[in-house]
Amino acid sequence: MHVTVSACWLGLSLGLLALGITAATTGSPATVEASVRAMKLFADWLLLPVAFLTLLSGLLLSLGTKWGLARYRWVYTKFWLTLATTTATVFALRPGVNSAVTAVAAGGPLPDAGDVLFGPVVSLSAYAFMTVISVLKPWGKTRRGRKRSQPFA
């Protein structure tokens, strides 16, 4: 389940980036409005549930396997990055998309391309990085992980 919802989050971010690029680069007001409205739909109905499922399934997976939450640096890094990107989705990406939709729906231009580009670029970079460290499993064990693996004397 964790791999599936993580892949969905990555795909949603890629879709948001494509829509954001379209909104920022097109000269057509109708296309800009359609793009930001689609972004709002993704952000309101799909992104948050997928983000929370990714966070929850990753937490449960880490606590229920040999990897643990704080035994390996790569797991610990993924947890904190997932928490940070989920928080950024709630407090930065969604408000930026909402302000873009409000401005464009009122007949104005896209107020700031950063509102629709910054969030997807950052999140896509973070998810690609987390995918790479999930495969490579770099950096070894944390101090806690090393203590737990030492035999009792």
PDB file of N, CA and C in Angstrom, residues 2-61:
ATOM      1  N   HIS A   2       1.953   1.253   0.788  1.00  0.00           N
ATOM      2  CA  HIS A   2       2.806   2.438   0.878  1.00  0.00           C
ATOM      3  C   HIS A   2       3.419   2.785  -0.482  1.00  0.00           C
ATOM      4  N   VAL A   3       3.882   1.787  -1.192  1.00  0.00           N
ATOM      5  CA  VAL A   3       4.489   2.033  -2.501  1.00  0.00           C
ATOM      6  C   VAL A   3       3.439   2.587  -3.467  1.00  0.00           C
ATOM      7  N   THR A   4       2.238   2.060  -3.405  1.00  0.00           N
ATOM      8  CA  THR A   4       1.169   2.512  -4.296  1.00  0.00           C
ATOM      9  C   THR A   4       0.794   3.963  -4.033  1.00  0.00           C
ATOM     10  N   VAL A   5       0.542   4.315  -2.770  1.00  0.00           N
ATOM     11  CA  VAL A   5       0.136   5.699  -2.491  1.00  0.00           C
ATOM     12  C   VAL A   5       1.298   6.662  -2.695  1.00  0.00           C
ATOM     13  N   SER A   6       2.528   6.211  -2.464  1.00  0.00           N
ATOM     14  CA  SER A   6       3.688   7.065  -2.735  1.00  0.00           C
ATOM     15  C   SER A   6       3.819   7.340  -4.228  1.00  0.00           C
ATOM     16  N   ALA A   7       3.593   6.307  -5.031  1.00  0.00           N
ATOM     17  CA  ALA A   7       3.633   6.492  -6.483  1.00  0.00           C
ATOM     18  C   ALA A   7       2.502   7.415  -6.939  1.00  0.00           C
ATOM     19  N   CYS A   8       1.343   7.314  -6.307  1.00  0.00           N
ATOM     20  CA  CYS A   8       0.232   8.231  -6.626  1.00  0.00           C
ATOM     21  C   CYS A   8       0.619   9.663  -6.299  1.00  0.00           C
ATOM     22  N   TRP A   9       1.277   9.876  -5.161  1.00  0.00           N
ATOM     23  CA  TRP A   9       1.683  11.217  -4.767  1.00  0.00           C
ATOM     24  C   TRP A   9       2.694  11.785  -5.766  1.00  0.00           C
ATOM     25  N   LEU A  10       3.613  10.952  -6.186  1.00  0.00           N
ATOM     26  CA  LEU A  10       4.587  11.369  -7.194  1.00  0.00           C
ATOM     27  C   LEU A  10       3.886  11.727  -8.508  1.00  0.00           C
ATOM     28  N   GLY A  11       2.941  10.903  -8.933  1.00  0.00           N
ATOM     29  CA  GLY A  11       2.196  11.165 -10.167  1.00  0.00           C
ATOM     30  C   GLY A  11       1.334  12.419 -10.073  1.00  0.00           C
ATOM     31  N   LEU A  12       0.695  12.630  -8.933  1.00  0.00           N
ATOM     32  CA  LEU A  12      -0.096  13.846  -8.746  1.00  0.00           C
ATOM     33  C   LEU A  12       0.789  15.088  -8.812  1.00  0.00           C
ATOM     34  N   SER A  13       1.967  15.000  -8.229  1.00  0.00           N
ATOM     35  CA  SER A  13       2.892  16.135  -8.267  1.00  0.00           C
ATOM     36  C   SER A  13       3.341  16.429  -9.694  1.00  0.00           C
ATOM     37  N   LEU A  14       3.588  15.386 -10.449  1.00  0.00           N
ATOM     38  CA  LEU A  14       3.966  15.565 -11.850  1.00  0.00           C
ATOM     39  C   LEU A  14       2.813  16.194 -12.636  1.00  0.00           C
ATOM     40  N   GLY A  15       1.596  15.732 -12.392  1.00  0.00           N
ATOM     41  CA  GLY A  15       0.424  16.323 -13.035  1.00  0.00           C
ATOM     42  C   GLY A  15       0.235  17.781 -12.646  1.00  0.00           C
ATOM     43  N   LEU A  16       0.430  18.091 -11.359  1.00  0.00           N
ATOM     44  CA  LEU A  16       0.328  19.491 -10.910  1.00  0.00           C
ATOM     45  C   LEU A  16       1.387  20.364 -11.565  1.00  0.00           C
ATOM     46  N   LEU A  17       2.580  19.822 -11.722  1.00  0.00           N
ATOM     47  CA  LEU A  17       3.646  20.582 -12.373  1.00  0.00           C
ATOM     48  C   LEU A  17       3.284  20.856 -13.837  1.00  0.00           C
ATOM     49  N   ALA A  18       2.770  19.853 -14.525  1.00  0.00           N
ATOM     50  CA  ALA A  18       2.371  20.048 -15.934  1.00  0.00           C
ATOM     51  C   ALA A  18       1.275  21.110 -16.048  1.00  0.00           C
ATOM     52  N   LEU A  19       0.304  21.062 -15.140  1.00  0.00           N
ATOM     53  CA  LEU A  19      -0.764  22.066 -15.149  1.00  0.00           C
ATOM     54  C   LEU A  19      -0.226  23.454 -14.791  1.00  0.00           C
ATOM     55  N   GLY A  20       0.692  23.498 -13.828  1.00  0.00           N
ATOM     56  CA  GLY A  20       1.289  24.773 -13.433  1.00  0.00           C
ATOM     57  C   GLY A  20       2.098  25.395 -14.552  1.00  0.00           C
ATOM     58  N   ILE A  21       2.868  24.581 -15.261  1.00  0.00           N
ATOM     59  CA  ILE A  21       3.646  25.077 -16.404  1.00  0.00           C
ATOM     60  C   ILE A  21       2.706  25.591 -17.486  1.00  0.00           C
ATOM     61  N   THR A  22       1.620  24.853 -17.723  1.00  0.00           N
ATOM     62  CA  THR A  22       0.641  25.280 -18.715  1.00  0.00           C
ATOM     63  C   THR A  22       0.034  26.624 -18.322  1.00  0.00           C
ATOM     64  N   ALA A  23      -0.351  26.765 -17.055  1.00  0.00           N
ATOM     65  CA  ALA A  23      -0.954  28.022 -16.594  1.00  0.00           C
ATOM     66  C   ALA A  23       0.029  29.182 -16.688  1.00  0.00           C
ATOM     67  N   ALA A  24       1.292  28.923 -16.387  1.00  0.00           N
ATOM     68  CA  ALA A  24       2.290  29.992 -16.362  1.00  0.00           C
ATOM     69  C   ALA A  24       2.777  30.392 -17.747  1.00  0.00           C
ATOM     70  N   THR A  25       2.653  29.521 -18.723  1.00  0.00           N
ATOM     71  CA  THR A  25       3.251  29.807 -20.028  1.00  0.00           C
ATOM     72  C   THR A  25       2.259  30.073 -21.158  1.00  0.00           C
ATOM     73  N   THR A  26       1.009  29.760 -20.945  1.00  0.00           N
ATOM     74  CA  THR A  26       0.038  29.946 -22.023  1.00  0.00           C
ATOM     75  C   THR A  26      -0.421  31.408 -22.095  1.00  0.00           C
ATOM     76  N   GLY A  27      -0.848  31.805 -23.234  1.00  0.00           N
ATOM     77  CA  GLY A  27      -1.368  33.148 -23.407  1.00  0.00           C
ATOM     78  C   GLY A  27      -2.884  33.190 -23.382  1.00  0.00           C
ATOM     79  N   SER A  28      -3.499  32.032 -23.256  1.00  0.00           N
ATOM     80  CA  SER A  28      -4.950  31.935 -23.311  1.00  0.00           C
ATOM     81  C   SER A  28      -5.551  31.999 -21.902  1.00  0.00           C
ATOM     82  N   PRO A  29      -6.375  33.010 -21.621  1.00  0.00           N
ATOM     83  CA  PRO A  29      -7.012  33.089 -20.299  1.00  0.00           C
ATOM     84  C   PRO A  29      -7.871  31.864 -19.980  1.00  0.00           C
ATOM     85  N   ALA A  30      -8.515  31.295 -20.989  1.00  0.00           N
ATOM     86  CA  ALA A  30      -9.347  30.112 -20.756  1.00  0.00           C
ATOM     87  C   ALA A  30      -8.491  28.921 -20.344  1.00  0.00           C
ATOM     88  N   THR A  31      -7.322  28.776 -20.951  1.00  0.00           N
ATOM     89  CA  THR A  31      -6.423  27.671 -20.610  1.00  0.00           C
ATOM     90  C   THR A  31      -5.836  27.868 -19.220  1.00  0.00           C
ATOM     91  N   VAL A  32      -5.492  29.111 -18.890  1.00  0.00           N
ATOM     92  CA  VAL A  32      -4.979  29.402 -17.547  1.00  0.00           C
ATOM     93  C   VAL A  32      -6.031  29.031 -16.512  1.00  0.00           C
ATOM     94  N   GLU A  33      -7.260  29.455 -16.752  1.00  0.00           N
ATOM     95  CA  GLU A  33      -8.326  29.156 -15.785  1.00  0.00           C
ATOM     96  C   GLU A  33      -8.573  27.658 -15.670  1.00  0.00           C
ATOM     97  N   ALA A  34      -8.618  26.971 -16.789  1.00  0.00           N
ATOM     98  CA  ALA A  34      -8.829  25.516 -16.750  1.00  0.00           C
ATOM     99  C   ALA A  34      -7.690  24.821 -16.004  1.00  0.00           C
ATOM    100  N   SER A  35      -6.460  25.280 -16.219  1.00  0.00           N
ATOM    101  CA  SER A  35      -5.305  24.668 -15.560  1.00  0.00           C
ATOM    102  C   SER A  35      -5.343  24.863 -14.051  1.00  0.00           C
ATOM    103  N   VAL A  36      -5.599  26.088 -13.609  1.00  0.00           N
ATOM    104  CA  VAL A  36      -5.597  26.326 -12.158  1.00  0.00           C
ATOM    105  C   VAL A  36      -6.803  25.687 -11.475  1.00  0.00           C
ATOM    106  N   ARG A  37      -7.916  25.616 -12.184  1.00  0.00           N
ATOM    107  CA  ARG A  37      -9.078  24.921 -11.606  1.00  0.00           C
ATOM    108  C   ARG A  37      -8.808  23.418 -11.467  1.00  0.00           C
ATOM    109  N   ALA A  38      -8.135  22.844 -12.452  1.00  0.00           N
ATOM    110  CA  ALA A  38      -7.761  21.424 -12.354  1.00  0.00           C
ATOM    111  C   ALA A  38      -6.770  21.213 -11.217  1.00  0.00           C
ATOM    112  N   MET A  39      -5.834  22.160 -11.053  1.00  0.00           N
ATOM    113  CA  MET A  39      -4.888  22.065  -9.942  1.00  0.00           C
ATOM    114  C   MET A  39      -5.617  22.098  -8.599  1.00  0.00           C
ATOM    115  N   LYS A  40      -6.623  22.959  -8.501  1.00  0.00           N
ATOM    116  CA  LYS A  40      -7.404  23.059  -7.261  1.00  0.00           C
ATOM    117  C   LYS A  40      -8.127  21.741  -6.983  1.00  0.00           C
ATOM    118  N   LEU A  41      -8.679  21.161  -8.028  1.00  0.00           N
ATOM    119  CA  LEU A  41      -9.351  19.867  -7.868  1.00  0.00           C
ATOM    120  C   LEU A  41      -8.383  18.808  -7.332  1.00  0.00           C
ATOM    121  N   PHE A  42      -7.207  18.731  -7.951  1.00  0.00           N
ATOM    122  CA  PHE A  42      -6.183  17.778  -7.499  1.00  0.00           C
ATOM    123  C   PHE A  42      -5.796  18.061  -6.050  1.00  0.00           C
ATOM    124  N   ALA A  43      -5.539  19.338  -5.751  1.00  0.00           N
ATOM    125  CA  ALA A  43      -5.053  19.703  -4.417  1.00  0.00           C
ATOM    126  C   ALA A  43      -6.120  19.488  -3.347  1.00  0.00           C
ATOM    127  N   ASP A  44      -7.374  19.773  -3.663  1.00  0.00           N
ATOM    128  CA  ASP A  44      -8.432  19.658  -2.663  1.00  0.00           C
ATOM    129  C   ASP A  44      -8.903  18.224  -2.438  1.00  0.00           C
ATOM    130  N   TRP A  45      -9.007  17.450  -3.511  1.00  0.00           N
ATOM    131  CA  TRP A  45      -9.644  16.139  -3.387  1.00  0.00           C
ATOM    132  C   TRP A  45      -8.694  14.952  -3.442  1.00  0.00           C
ATOM    133  N   LEU A  46      -7.540  15.102  -4.040  1.00  0.00           N
ATOM    134  CA  LEU A  46      -6.652  13.960  -4.198  1.00  0.00           C
ATOM    135  C   LEU A  46      -5.366  14.071  -3.386  1.00  0.00           C
ATOM    136  N   LEU A  47      -4.759  15.217  -3.401  1.00  0.00           N
ATOM    137  CA  LEU A  47      -3.429  15.378  -2.827  1.00  0.00           C
ATOM    138  C   LEU A  47      -3.386  15.131  -1.325  1.00  0.00           C
ATOM    139  N   LEU A  48      -4.287  15.735  -0.587  1.00  0.00           N
ATOM    140  CA  LEU A  48      -4.244  15.562   0.872  1.00  0.00           C
ATOM    141  C   LEU A  48      -4.520  14.129   1.318  1.00  0.00           C
ATOM    142  N   PRO A  49      -5.553  13.458   0.802  1.00  0.00           N
ATOM    143  CA  PRO A  49      -5.736  12.065   1.215  1.00  0.00           C
ATOM    144  C   PRO A  49      -4.527  11.180   0.874  1.00  0.00           C
ATOM    145  N   VAL A  50      -3.961  11.386  -0.307  1.00  0.00           N
ATOM    146  CA  VAL A  50      -2.799  10.590  -0.709  1.00  0.00           C
ATOM    147  C   VAL A  50      -1.595  10.927   0.175  1.00  0.00           C
ATOM    148  N   ALA A  51      -1.408  12.197   0.497  1.00  0.00           N
ATOM    149  CA  ALA A  51      -0.302  12.610   1.367  1.00  0.00           C
ATOM    150  C   ALA A  51      -0.438  11.967   2.749  1.00  0.00           C
ATOM    151  N   PHE A  52      -1.637  12.038   3.316  1.00  0.00           N
ATOM    152  CA  PHE A  52      -1.837  11.455   4.650  1.00  0.00           C
ATOM    153  C   PHE A  52      -1.730   9.938   4.630  1.00  0.00           C
ATOM    154  N   LEU A  53      -2.212   9.294   3.575  1.00  0.00           N
ATOM    155  CA  LEU A  53      -2.058   7.838   3.463  1.00  0.00           C
ATOM    156  C   LEU A  53      -0.589   7.441   3.325  1.00  0.00           C
ATOM    157  N   THR A  54       0.169   8.232   2.583  1.00  0.00           N
ATOM    158  CA  THR A  54       1.604   7.966   2.450  1.00  0.00           C
ATOM    159  C   THR A  54       2.288   8.087   3.797  1.00  0.00           C
ATOM    160  N   LEU A  55       1.987   9.145   4.515  1.00  0.00           N
ATOM    161  CA  LEU A  55       2.587   9.357   5.833  1.00  0.00           C
ATOM    162  C   LEU A  55       2.198   8.252   6.802  1.00  0.00           C
ATOM    163  N   LEU A  56       0.923   7.917   6.859  1.00  0.00           N
ATOM    164  CA  LEU A  56       0.445   6.880   7.775  1.00  0.00           C
ATOM    165  C   LEU A  56       0.985   5.503   7.413  1.00  0.00           C
ATOM    166  N   SER A  57       0.926   5.136   6.138  1.00  0.00           N
ATOM    167  CA  SER A  57       1.406   3.804   5.743  1.00  0.00           C
ATOM    168  C   SER A  57       2.914   3.691   5.933  1.00  0.00           C
ATOM    169  N   GLY A  58       3.647   4.772   5.684  1.00  0.00           N
ATOM    170  CA  GLY A  58       5.091   4.748   5.915  1.00  0.00           C
ATOM    171  C   GLY A  58       5.423   4.605   7.389  1.00  0.00           C
ATOM    172  N   LEU A  59       4.666   5.301   8.224  1.00  0.00           N
ATOM    173  CA  LEU A  59       4.874   5.199   9.668  1.00  0.00           C
ATOM    174  C   LEU A  59       4.580   3.790  10.160  1.00  0.00           C
ATOM    175  N   LEU A  60       3.446   3.236   9.745  1.00  0.00           N
ATOM    176  CA  LEU A  60       3.102   1.865  10.140  1.00  0.00           C
ATOM    177  C   LEU A  60       4.110   0.852   9.610  1.00  0.00           C
ATOM    178  N   LEU A  61       4.546   1.049   8.391  1.00  0.00           N
ATOM    179  CA  LEU A  61       5.524   0.146   7.790  1.00  0.00           C
ATOM    180  C   LEU A  61       6.847   0.206   8.534  1.00  0.00           C
TER     181      LEU A  61
END
